[in-house]
Coordinates of C-alpha atoms in Angstrom, one line a residue:
M1 CA -10.8 -9.9 6.1
P2 CA -7.4 -11.4 5.3
L3 CA -4.8 -9.5 3.4
M4 CA -5.6 -9.3 -0.3
R5 CA -3.4 -7.7 -2.9
R6 CA -5.3 -5.5 -5.5
D7 CA -2.8 -5.7 -8.3
I8 CA -4.8 -3.6 -10.7
L9 CA -4.4 -0.5 -8.5
A10 CA -0.6 -0.5 -9.1
L11 CA 1.0 1.0 -12.2
P12 CA 2.7 -1.8 -14.1
A13 CA 6.4 -2.1 -14.8
I14 CA 8.5 -4.4 -16.8
V15 CA 11.2 -6.0 -14.8
A16 CA 13.4 -8.8 -15.9
A17 CA 12.8 -11.8 -13.6
S18 CA 16.5 -12.4 -13.3
S19 CA 17.0 -9.0 -11.7
L20 CA 14.7 -9.8 -8.8
S21 CA 16.8 -12.7 -7.4
R22 CA 17.9 -12.4 -3.8
P23 CA 20.4 -14.4 -1.8
A24 CA 19.1 -16.9 0.7
S25 CA 21.1 -15.2 3.5
A26 CA 22.9 -11.9 4.0
Q27 CA 26.0 -11.1 5.9
A28 CA 27.6 -7.7 6.8
G29 CA 30.9 -6.6 5.3
G30 CA 29.6 -5.9 1.8
G31 CA 31.7 -2.8 1.2
V32 CA 30.8 0.8 0.5
L33 CA 28.6 1.4 -2.5
R34 CA 29.2 4.6 -4.4
I35 CA 26.1 5.9 -6.2
V36 CA 26.3 9.0 -8.4
V37 CA 23.4 11.4 -9.0
G38 CA 23.1 14.6 -10.9
S39 CA 21.7 17.1 -8.4
N40 CA 21.9 18.1 -4.8
L41 CA 19.4 16.9 -2.3
R42 CA 17.5 20.0 -1.3
M43 CA 15.6 18.6 1.6
L44 CA 16.5 16.0 4.3
D45 CA 13.1 16.1 6.1
V46 CA 11.6 12.9 4.6
H47 CA 8.0 14.2 4.8
K48 CA 8.9 17.2 2.7
T49 CA 11.1 15.6 0.0
T50 CA 10.2 16.2 -3.6
T51 CA 13.1 15.1 -5.9
G52 CA 14.4 11.8 -7.2
E53 CA 17.7 12.1 -5.5
E54 CA 15.9 12.7 -2.2
Y55 CA 13.7 9.7 -2.7
I56 CA 16.8 7.4 -2.9
Y57 CA 17.8 8.7 0.5
D58 CA 14.2 8.3 1.8
V59 CA 14.1 4.6 1.2
L60 CA 17.6 4.0 2.6
V61 CA 17.3 5.9 5.9
F62 CA 13.6 5.4 6.6
N63 CA 10.9 2.8 6.5
G64 CA 7.1 2.9 5.9
L65 CA 4.4 0.6 7.1
T66 CA 4.5 -1.2 3.8
R67 CA 7.2 -1.6 1.1
M68 CA 6.9 -1.9 -2.7
R69 CA 9.1 -4.5 -4.4
E70 CA 10.7 -4.1 -7.8
D71 CA 7.7 -6.1 -9.3
M72 CA 5.4 -3.5 -7.8
Q73 CA 3.9 -5.9 -5.3
I74 CA 3.3 -4.6 -1.7
E75 CA 4.9 -6.4 1.2
P76 CA 5.2 -5.7 5.0
D77 CA 7.8 -3.3 6.3
L78 CA 7.3 -1.7 9.7
A79 CA 3.9 -3.4 9.7
E80 CA 4.2 -7.1 9.9
S81 CA 0.6 -7.6 8.8
W82 CA -2.7 -5.8 8.1
S83 CA -6.4 -6.4 7.6
Y84 CA -9.4 -4.3 6.5
S85 CA -13.1 -4.2 6.9
E86 CA -15.6 -5.4 4.3
D87 CA -16.4 -1.8 3.4
L88 CA -12.7 -0.9 2.9
K89 CA -13.0 2.0 5.4
T90 CA -11.2 0.5 8.5
W91 CA -7.6 -0.7 8.1
T92 CA -5.7 -2.3 11.0
F93 CA -1.9 -2.6 11.0
R94 CA 0.1 -4.7 13.4
L95 CA 3.5 -3.3 13.9
R96 CA 6.7 -5.2 14.2
R97 CA 8.0 -5.4 17.8
G98 CA 11.5 -4.3 18.7
V99 CA 12.1 -1.9 15.8
K100 CA 14.5 0.8 16.9
F101 CA 15.0 4.3 15.6
H102 CA 18.7 5.2 14.9
G103 CA 18.7 7.0 18.2
G104 CA 17.9 3.8 20.1
R105 CA 14.3 4.3 21.1
E106 CA 11.7 1.6 20.1
M107 CA 9.2 2.7 17.5
E108 CA 5.6 2.4 18.6
A109 CA 2.1 3.1 17.4
A110 CA 2.1 6.7 18.7
D111 CA 4.9 7.5 16.4
V112 CA 3.0 6.3 13.4
I113 CA -0.1 8.4 14.3
A114 CA 2.0 11.5 14.9
N115 CA 3.8 11.1 11.6
F116 CA 0.6 10.8 9.5
R117 CA -0.9 13.8 11.4
R118 CA 2.2 15.8 10.5
I119 CA 2.1 14.7 6.8
M120 CA -1.6 15.6 6.7
D121 CA -1.1 19.0 8.3
P122 CA -1.1 21.8 5.6
E123 CA 1.5 23.7 7.7
T124 CA 4.0 20.9 7.0
A125 CA 3.6 21.5 3.2
S126 CA 4.2 17.8 2.4
A127 CA 3.7 17.1 -1.3
A128 CA 2.1 13.8 -0.2
R129 CA -0.6 15.4 1.9
S130 CA -3.5 14.9 -0.5
N131 CA -2.7 11.2 -0.9
Y132 CA -4.0 10.7 2.6
D133 CA -7.0 13.0 2.8
M134 CA -9.3 9.9 3.1
I135 CA -7.9 9.4 6.7
A136 CA -10.7 10.6 9.0
G137 CA -9.1 9.3 12.2
M138 CA -6.4 7.1 13.7
D139 CA -6.4 5.0 16.9
A140 CA -3.8 3.0 18.8
P141 CA -5.4 0.2 20.8
D142 CA -2.0 -0.7 22.0
A143 CA 1.7 0.1 21.4
Y144 CA 1.9 -2.2 18.4
T145 CA -1.5 -1.6 16.6
V146 CA -2.6 1.3 14.5
V147 CA -6.2 1.6 13.2
F148 CA -6.9 4.0 10.3
N149 CA -10.5 5.0 9.8
L150 CA -11.2 6.3 6.3
S151 CA -13.9 8.7 5.2
Y152 CA -14.6 6.6 2.1
P153 CA -13.6 3.1 0.8
Y154 CA -10.1 2.9 -0.5
G155 CA -8.9 -0.4 -1.7
G156 CA -5.3 0.7 -2.4
F157 CA -4.6 2.1 1.1
A158 CA -1.8 -0.4 1.9
D159 CA -0.2 0.5 -1.4
I160 CA 0.0 4.2 -0.7
L161 CA 1.6 3.7 2.6
S162 CA 4.7 2.5 0.7
D163 CA 5.2 5.8 -0.9
R164 CA 8.3 8.0 -0.6
Q165 CA 7.3 10.5 2.0
A166 CA 5.2 8.1 4.1
K167 CA 8.0 7.2 6.4
I168 CA 8.2 7.0 10.2
V169 CA 10.5 9.2 12.3
P170 CA 10.6 9.7 16.1
R171 CA 7.7 12.0 17.0
E172 CA 9.9 14.0 19.3
A173 CA 12.4 14.7 16.5
F174 CA 10.2 16.4 13.9
G175 CA 12.0 19.7 14.4
T176 CA 15.5 18.4 13.7
Q177 CA 14.8 16.1 10.7
A178 CA 16.0 18.7 8.2
T179 CA 19.5 18.7 9.7
Q180 CA 19.9 15.5 11.7
P181 CA 17.5 13.0 10.2
V182 CA 16.7 9.9 12.2
G183 CA 14.7 6.9 10.9
T184 CA 14.5 3.1 11.3
G185 CA 16.1 2.3 7.9
P186 CA 18.9 -0.1 7.0
F187 CA 21.3 2.9 6.8
M188 CA 21.9 5.8 9.1
F189 CA 22.6 9.4 8.1
R190 CA 26.2 10.5 8.8
S191 CA 26.8 13.7 6.8
Y192 CA 25.9 15.7 3.8
T193 CA 27.9 18.2 1.9
P194 CA 25.9 19.9 -0.9
G195 CA 27.7 19.7 -4.2
D196 CA 29.8 16.8 -3.0
R197 CA 28.3 13.8 -1.3
M198 CA 26.1 12.2 1.4
L199 CA 27.5 9.6 3.7
L200 CA 25.3 6.8 5.1
A201 CA 26.5 4.1 7.5
R202 CA 25.1 0.6 8.1
N203 CA 22.5 0.4 10.8
P204 CA 23.8 -2.4 13.1
D205 CA 20.4 -2.7 14.9
Y206 CA 18.3 -3.0 11.8
F207 CA 15.2 -5.2 12.4
E208 CA 15.9 -7.7 9.6
P209 CA 18.6 -10.1 10.8
G210 CA 21.8 -10.0 8.6
K211 CA 20.8 -6.9 6.7
P212 CA 22.0 -4.7 5.3
R213 CA 25.2 -6.3 3.9
L214 CA 26.8 -3.1 2.9
D215 CA 29.1 -1.2 5.4
G216 CA 28.0 2.1 4.0
I217 CA 26.8 4.2 1.1
E218 CA 28.2 7.3 -0.6
I219 CA 25.7 9.3 -2.7
R220 CA 27.9 11.5 -4.9
I221 CA 26.7 14.6 -6.8
M222 CA 28.1 15.2 -10.3
P223 CA 26.0 17.5 -12.4
E224 CA 27.3 16.5 -15.8
M225 CA 26.1 13.1 -17.2
A226 CA 29.3 12.7 -19.2
V227 CA 31.3 13.0 -16.0
R228 CA 29.1 10.5 -14.3
V229 CA 29.4 8.0 -17.1
A230 CA 33.2 8.4 -17.3
A231 CA 33.4 7.8 -13.5
L232 CA 31.5 4.6 -13.9
Q233 CA 33.6 3.4 -16.8
A234 CA 36.8 4.2 -14.8
G235 CA 35.5 2.4 -11.7
D236 CA 35.5 5.6 -9.6
V237 CA 31.8 5.0 -8.8
D238 CA 29.7 1.8 -8.7
V239 CA 26.3 3.0 -9.8
V240 CA 25.0 5.7 -12.1
W241 CA 21.4 6.5 -11.3
D242 CA 19.1 7.6 -14.1
L243 CA 21.1 7.1 -17.3
G244 CA 20.1 9.1 -20.3
P245 CA 18.8 6.9 -23.2
E246 CA 21.8 7.8 -25.3
N247 CA 24.1 6.5 -22.6
V248 CA 22.2 3.2 -22.4
R249 CA 23.2 2.3 -25.9
A250 CA 26.8 3.3 -25.5
L251 CA 27.4 1.5 -22.2
R252 CA 26.0 -1.8 -23.3
D253 CA 29.3 -2.6 -25.1
N254 CA 31.3 -2.1 -21.9
R255 CA 32.1 -5.5 -20.3
A256 CA 32.8 -3.9 -16.9
V257 CA 29.3 -2.3 -16.8
R258 CA 25.8 -3.8 -16.6
V259 CA 22.9 -1.6 -17.8
E260 CA 19.2 -2.2 -16.9
S261 CA 16.5 -0.2 -18.7
I262 CA 12.8 -0.8 -17.6
A263 CA 9.5 0.6 -18.6
T264 CA 7.8 2.8 -16.0
S265 CA 5.0 5.4 -15.5
T266 CA 7.5 8.2 -14.9
W267 CA 6.7 11.1 -17.1
D268 CA 8.0 14.5 -18.4
G269 CA 6.1 17.3 -19.8
A270 CA 5.6 21.0 -20.4
I271 CA 3.9 22.5 -17.4
L272 CA 1.3 25.0 -18.6
N273 CA 0.1 27.6 -16.1
N274 CA -3.7 27.6 -16.4
Q275 CA -4.0 30.8 -14.3
T276 CA -2.0 33.2 -16.4
G277 CA -1.7 34.0 -20.1
P278 CA -1.3 32.7 -22.6
F279 CA -2.0 29.2 -21.4
S280 CA -5.0 30.2 -19.3
D281 CA -6.9 30.0 -22.6
I282 CA -7.9 26.4 -23.4
R283 CA -7.5 27.1 -27.1
V284 CA -3.8 27.9 -26.6
R285 CA -3.3 24.6 -24.7
Q286 CA -5.1 22.7 -27.4
A287 CA -3.1 24.4 -30.1
L288 CA 0.2 23.3 -28.6
H289 CA -1.0 19.7 -28.7
L290 CA -1.8 20.1 -32.4
A291 CA 1.5 21.7 -33.1
V292 CA 3.8 19.2 -31.5
P293 CA 3.5 15.5 -32.3
K294 CA 4.4 13.5 -29.1
A295 CA 5.8 10.6 -31.2
D296 CA 8.4 13.0 -32.6
I297 CA 9.2 14.1 -29.0
V298 CA 9.8 10.5 -28.0
E299 CA 12.3 9.9 -30.8
L300 CA 14.1 13.3 -30.4
V301 CA 14.3 13.2 -26.6
L302 CA 14.2 9.6 -25.6
F303 CA 15.6 7.9 -28.7
G304 CA 12.5 5.7 -28.6
E305 CA 13.0 4.7 -24.9
G306 CA 9.4 5.7 -23.9
A307 CA 5.9 6.2 -25.3
P308 CA 3.5 9.1 -25.9
T309 CA 0.7 9.4 -23.3
L310 CA -2.4 11.4 -22.5
S311 CA -1.7 11.6 -18.7
P312 CA 0.4 9.9 -16.1
I313 CA -1.3 6.6 -17.0
P314 CA 1.1 4.9 -19.4
P315 CA 0.0 3.1 -22.6
T316 CA 0.9 -0.2 -21.1
H317 CA -1.7 0.1 -18.4
P318 CA -5.2 -1.4 -18.7
F319 CA -6.8 1.9 -17.7
F320 CA -5.1 3.7 -20.6
A321 CA -7.7 5.2 -23.0
G322 CA -6.5 3.7 -26.2
D323 CA -9.5 5.0 -28.2
V324 CA -8.4 8.6 -27.7
P325 CA -6.1 9.5 -30.6
I326 CA -2.7 11.1 -30.0
P327 CA -1.9 13.0 -33.2
A328 CA 1.0 11.4 -35.0
R329 CA 1.6 14.4 -37.2
A330 CA 1.6 18.1 -36.6
D331 CA -1.6 20.0 -37.6
V332 CA 0.0 23.4 -38.2
A333 CA -3.1 24.9 -39.8
G334 CA -5.3 23.7 -37.0
A335 CA -3.0 25.1 -34.3
R336 CA -2.7 28.5 -36.0
R337 CA -6.5 28.7 -36.3
L338 CA -6.9 28.1 -32.6
L339 CA -4.2 30.6 -31.7
A340 CA -6.0 33.2 -34.0
Q341 CA -9.3 32.5 -32.2
A342 CA -7.6 33.1 -28.9
G343 CA -6.3 36.5 -30.1
H344 CA -2.8 35.4 -31.2
A345 CA -3.0 35.6 -34.9
R346 CA 0.7 36.5 -35.1
G347 CA 1.7 33.6 -32.8
I348 CA 2.9 33.6 -29.2
R349 CA 6.3 34.5 -27.9
V350 CA 7.0 33.3 -24.4
P351 CA 10.0 32.0 -22.4
I352 CA 10.1 28.3 -21.7
V353 CA 12.1 27.4 -18.6
V354 CA 14.2 24.2 -18.6
P355 CA 16.2 22.8 -15.6
V356 CA 20.0 22.9 -15.7
G357 CA 21.4 19.4 -15.0
R358 CA 18.3 17.5 -16.3
P359 CA 19.5 16.6 -19.8
L360 CA 16.3 14.9 -21.0
R361 CA 14.2 17.9 -19.8
E362 CA 16.6 20.3 -21.4
R363 CA 16.2 18.4 -24.7
L364 CA 12.4 18.4 -24.3
G365 CA 12.4 22.1 -24.0
V366 CA 14.6 22.5 -27.1
A367 CA 12.4 20.0 -29.0
L368 CA 9.3 22.0 -28.1
Q369 CA 11.0 25.1 -29.2
Q370 CA 11.8 23.7 -32.6
L371 CA 8.6 21.7 -33.3
G372 CA 6.3 24.5 -32.1
R373 CA 7.7 27.2 -34.2
P374 CA 5.9 26.4 -37.5
A375 CA 2.6 26.7 -35.7
G376 CA 3.4 30.1 -34.2
F377 CA 4.9 29.2 -30.8
E378 CA 8.1 31.1 -30.4
F379 CA 9.7 29.7 -27.2
E380 CA 12.8 31.4 -25.8
V381 CA 14.7 28.7 -23.8
Q382 CA 15.7 29.9 -20.4
R383 CA 17.9 27.6 -18.3
V384 CA 17.4 27.7 -14.5
P385 CA 19.1 25.5 -11.9
Y386 CA 16.6 22.9 -10.7
A387 CA 17.3 23.9 -7.1
R388 CA 15.6 27.2 -7.8
Y389 CA 12.4 25.7 -9.3
S390 CA 10.3 25.6 -6.2
A391 CA 11.0 29.2 -5.3
E392 CA 11.1 30.8 -8.7
V393 CA 9.5 28.6 -11.4
S394 CA 6.9 26.1 -10.1
G395 CA 3.4 27.5 -10.4
K396 CA 4.7 30.9 -11.6
A397 CA 6.2 30.6 -15.1
P398 CA 3.8 30.4 -18.0
I399 CA 5.5 27.3 -19.4
Y400 CA 8.3 25.2 -18.0
I401 CA 9.7 21.7 -18.3
D402 CA 9.4 19.3 -15.4
G403 CA 8.5 15.7 -14.7
F404 CA 7.5 13.3 -12.0
F405 CA 8.3 9.7 -11.0
A406 CA 6.0 6.7 -10.9
R407 CA 3.5 6.6 -8.1
P408 CA 2.4 3.4 -6.3
T409 CA -1.2 3.5 -7.5
V410 CA -3.2 5.1 -10.3
D411 CA -5.0 7.3 -7.8
T412 CA -1.8 8.7 -6.3
A413 CA -0.4 9.3 -9.9
L414 CA -3.5 11.3 -10.8
Y415 CA -5.5 12.8 -7.9
P416 CA -2.7 15.1 -6.5
F417 CA -1.9 16.4 -10.0
L418 CA -5.2 16.8 -11.7
H419 CA -7.9 17.3 -9.0
S420 CA -8.6 21.0 -8.4
R421 CA -7.6 20.5 -4.8
G422 CA -4.7 18.2 -5.4
S423 CA -1.5 19.2 -3.6
W424 CA 0.7 19.0 -6.8
N425 CA -1.9 20.7 -9.0
T426 CA -1.8 23.8 -6.7
R427 CA 2.0 23.8 -7.1
L428 CA 2.0 23.3 -10.9
W429 CA -0.7 24.2 -13.4
H430 CA -3.7 25.3 -11.3
Y431 CA -6.0 23.2 -13.4
N432 CA -9.8 23.2 -12.6
E433 CA -12.0 20.9 -14.5
P434 CA -15.2 19.7 -12.7
R435 CA -15.5 16.6 -15.0
V436 CA -12.0 15.5 -14.1
D437 CA -12.7 16.1 -10.4
A438 CA -15.8 14.0 -10.6
A439 CA -14.1 11.1 -12.3
L440 CA -11.2 11.1 -9.9
E441 CA -13.5 11.2 -6.9
A442 CA -15.7 8.4 -8.3
A443 CA -12.7 6.2 -9.0
R444 CA -11.6 6.5 -5.3
L445 CA -15.0 5.4 -4.0
T446 CA -15.2 2.1 -5.8
G447 CA -13.2 -1.2 -5.4
D448 CA -14.6 -2.4 -8.7
V449 CA -11.9 -2.6 -11.3
A450 CA -14.3 -2.2 -14.2
Q451 CA -15.8 0.9 -12.7
Q452 CA -12.3 2.4 -12.0
R453 CA -11.4 1.8 -15.6
T454 CA -14.5 3.6 -16.8
H455 CA -13.8 6.6 -14.6
Y456 CA -10.2 6.9 -15.5
Q457 CA -10.8 6.6 -19.2
A458 CA -13.5 9.2 -19.0
M459 CA -10.9 11.5 -17.3
Q460 CA -8.5 11.0 -20.1
R461 CA -11.1 11.9 -22.7
V462 CA -11.7 15.1 -20.9
L463 CA -8.0 15.8 -20.7
A464 CA -7.8 15.4 -24.5
E465 CA -10.5 18.0 -24.9
N466 CA -9.3 20.3 -22.1
P467 CA -5.6 19.6 -21.5
A468 CA -4.2 20.5 -18.1
S469 CA -0.8 20.5 -19.5
F470 CA 1.4 18.8 -22.1
F471 CA 2.2 15.3 -20.9
A472 CA 4.9 14.4 -23.4
Y473 CA 5.7 10.7 -22.6
T474 CA 6.2 8.0 -20.1
M475 CA 9.7 6.9 -20.1
N476 CA 12.0 4.0 -19.4
F477 CA 14.3 4.2 -16.3
A478 CA 17.9 3.0 -16.7
C479 CA 20.8 2.6 -14.3
G480 CA 24.4 1.6 -14.9
Y481 CA 26.2 -0.8 -12.6
R482 CA 29.8 -2.0 -12.3
T483 CA 29.8 -5.7 -12.6
T484 CA 31.3 -5.9 -9.1
V485 CA 27.9 -4.8 -7.7
R486 CA 25.8 -7.6 -6.5
D487 CA 22.1 -8.1 -5.8
I488 CA 20.7 -4.7 -6.9
A489 CA 17.6 -4.5 -9.1
T490 CA 16.6 -1.4 -11.0
H491 CA 13.3 -0.3 -9.4
P492 CA 10.5 1.2 -11.5
M493 CA 9.9 3.7 -8.6
R494 CA 13.5 5.0 -9.3
W495 CA 14.8 4.2 -5.8
F496 CA 17.1 1.4 -4.6
D497 CA 16.4 -1.4 -2.2
L498 CA 19.9 -2.0 -0.9
R499 CA 19.2 -4.3 2.0
N500 CA 20.9 -7.2 0.2
A501 CA 23.4 -5.4 -2.0
A502 CA 27.1 -5.9 -1.8
V503 CA 30.2 -4.8 -3.7
A504 CA 32.7 -7.5 -4.6
S505 CA 36.3 -6.8 -3.4

């Protein structure tokens, strides 16, 4: 069959049409772009990356078989075209010829197969592993063709190949990616000093003629948002990634700065450990939802730059279960009654861990502390550096604040997080609900949009009854740019496509 885009599988985003313009041609010599972020990159091995700062780097240094544009449409990247069988179980990708890794060797089909085997290997511990568990086998009929054989129909397969970790590196260099990363991307890794900056240089052999325009990129690390914003205003940096909602309002009056804020399916929430007390009891999880109105959280934390949600499906999506009520007011009596039934008549006292250097999530933790108190939730806020989350907090603390960025499809936004065998579920809340598993599995097995909607809405109804966690909101994503920066659009996936970007002298 010919290539056909299944738009309904992608989570929607609102992107101004003017921000998507691209120049007709691109020339080198576009300067060095200085991007500032708030935290260190903890991992350089692209298959193992897990944070937003790392995802920026992923897209600049590496390529996948497909690429997702700012309008959430899929287009060719390392694959120049693809086709699939009538039953959606056999997908054939034709690779571009002449694509070179930064080390000089040409990329070939064997590299693609080796990379996906590595991602799918549990020993790799890639957070993306469960996204590709439908792959039953891979073949390379020749050096420029890869055939994926799936164990079940999956209409969004080309979409998920655009995701952050699904990038191709030399198969002989897996062991050195964490220290000397090599990809095919528009920029090459040069150096990284934690706490200071990462330096990337233009790839002169990039496979798209005339791209990239930039001579290089500096990704600077500045933990304090106030310092990042001041550096942007002073012209010491060119781009601030992930502005806080309060900064959006303040910077819009600065004529030297351009601000873009777009709706996304990125979410924050309180991660509730379903394996240990007190949140192993469904009644305690239900009580928290009665105690804390999500609409109040949106105003307190996001200044209205977001929306309450039931799950990672945002209210703007056609699969959102709009018939499931999200309480607008606190039901203190109902929450206390549930806590008493769970054996906590005097309330619950438990630490709530928040990440240092993530201002929104810190505010979310404090908001939960204040709003939960009348219903008997006594949360002691503990601040922990985000770099220590994986080792000390994730999957261990009874309750902590975290969040995750938009995924390329509804399936990849849900299955890894909510299925009992999902790779993120086993890192986070250890949720096990057979009805949710059944809905997620059924949605994967159909290409019919109406059936997908039915399954996903059923899943949300179960979540309202048996919450896995506290999905607080989906949020807008905002970046600030000096007006000297050209041809960059704010991406709903929170990374940057900088192939055409330039900095005016």
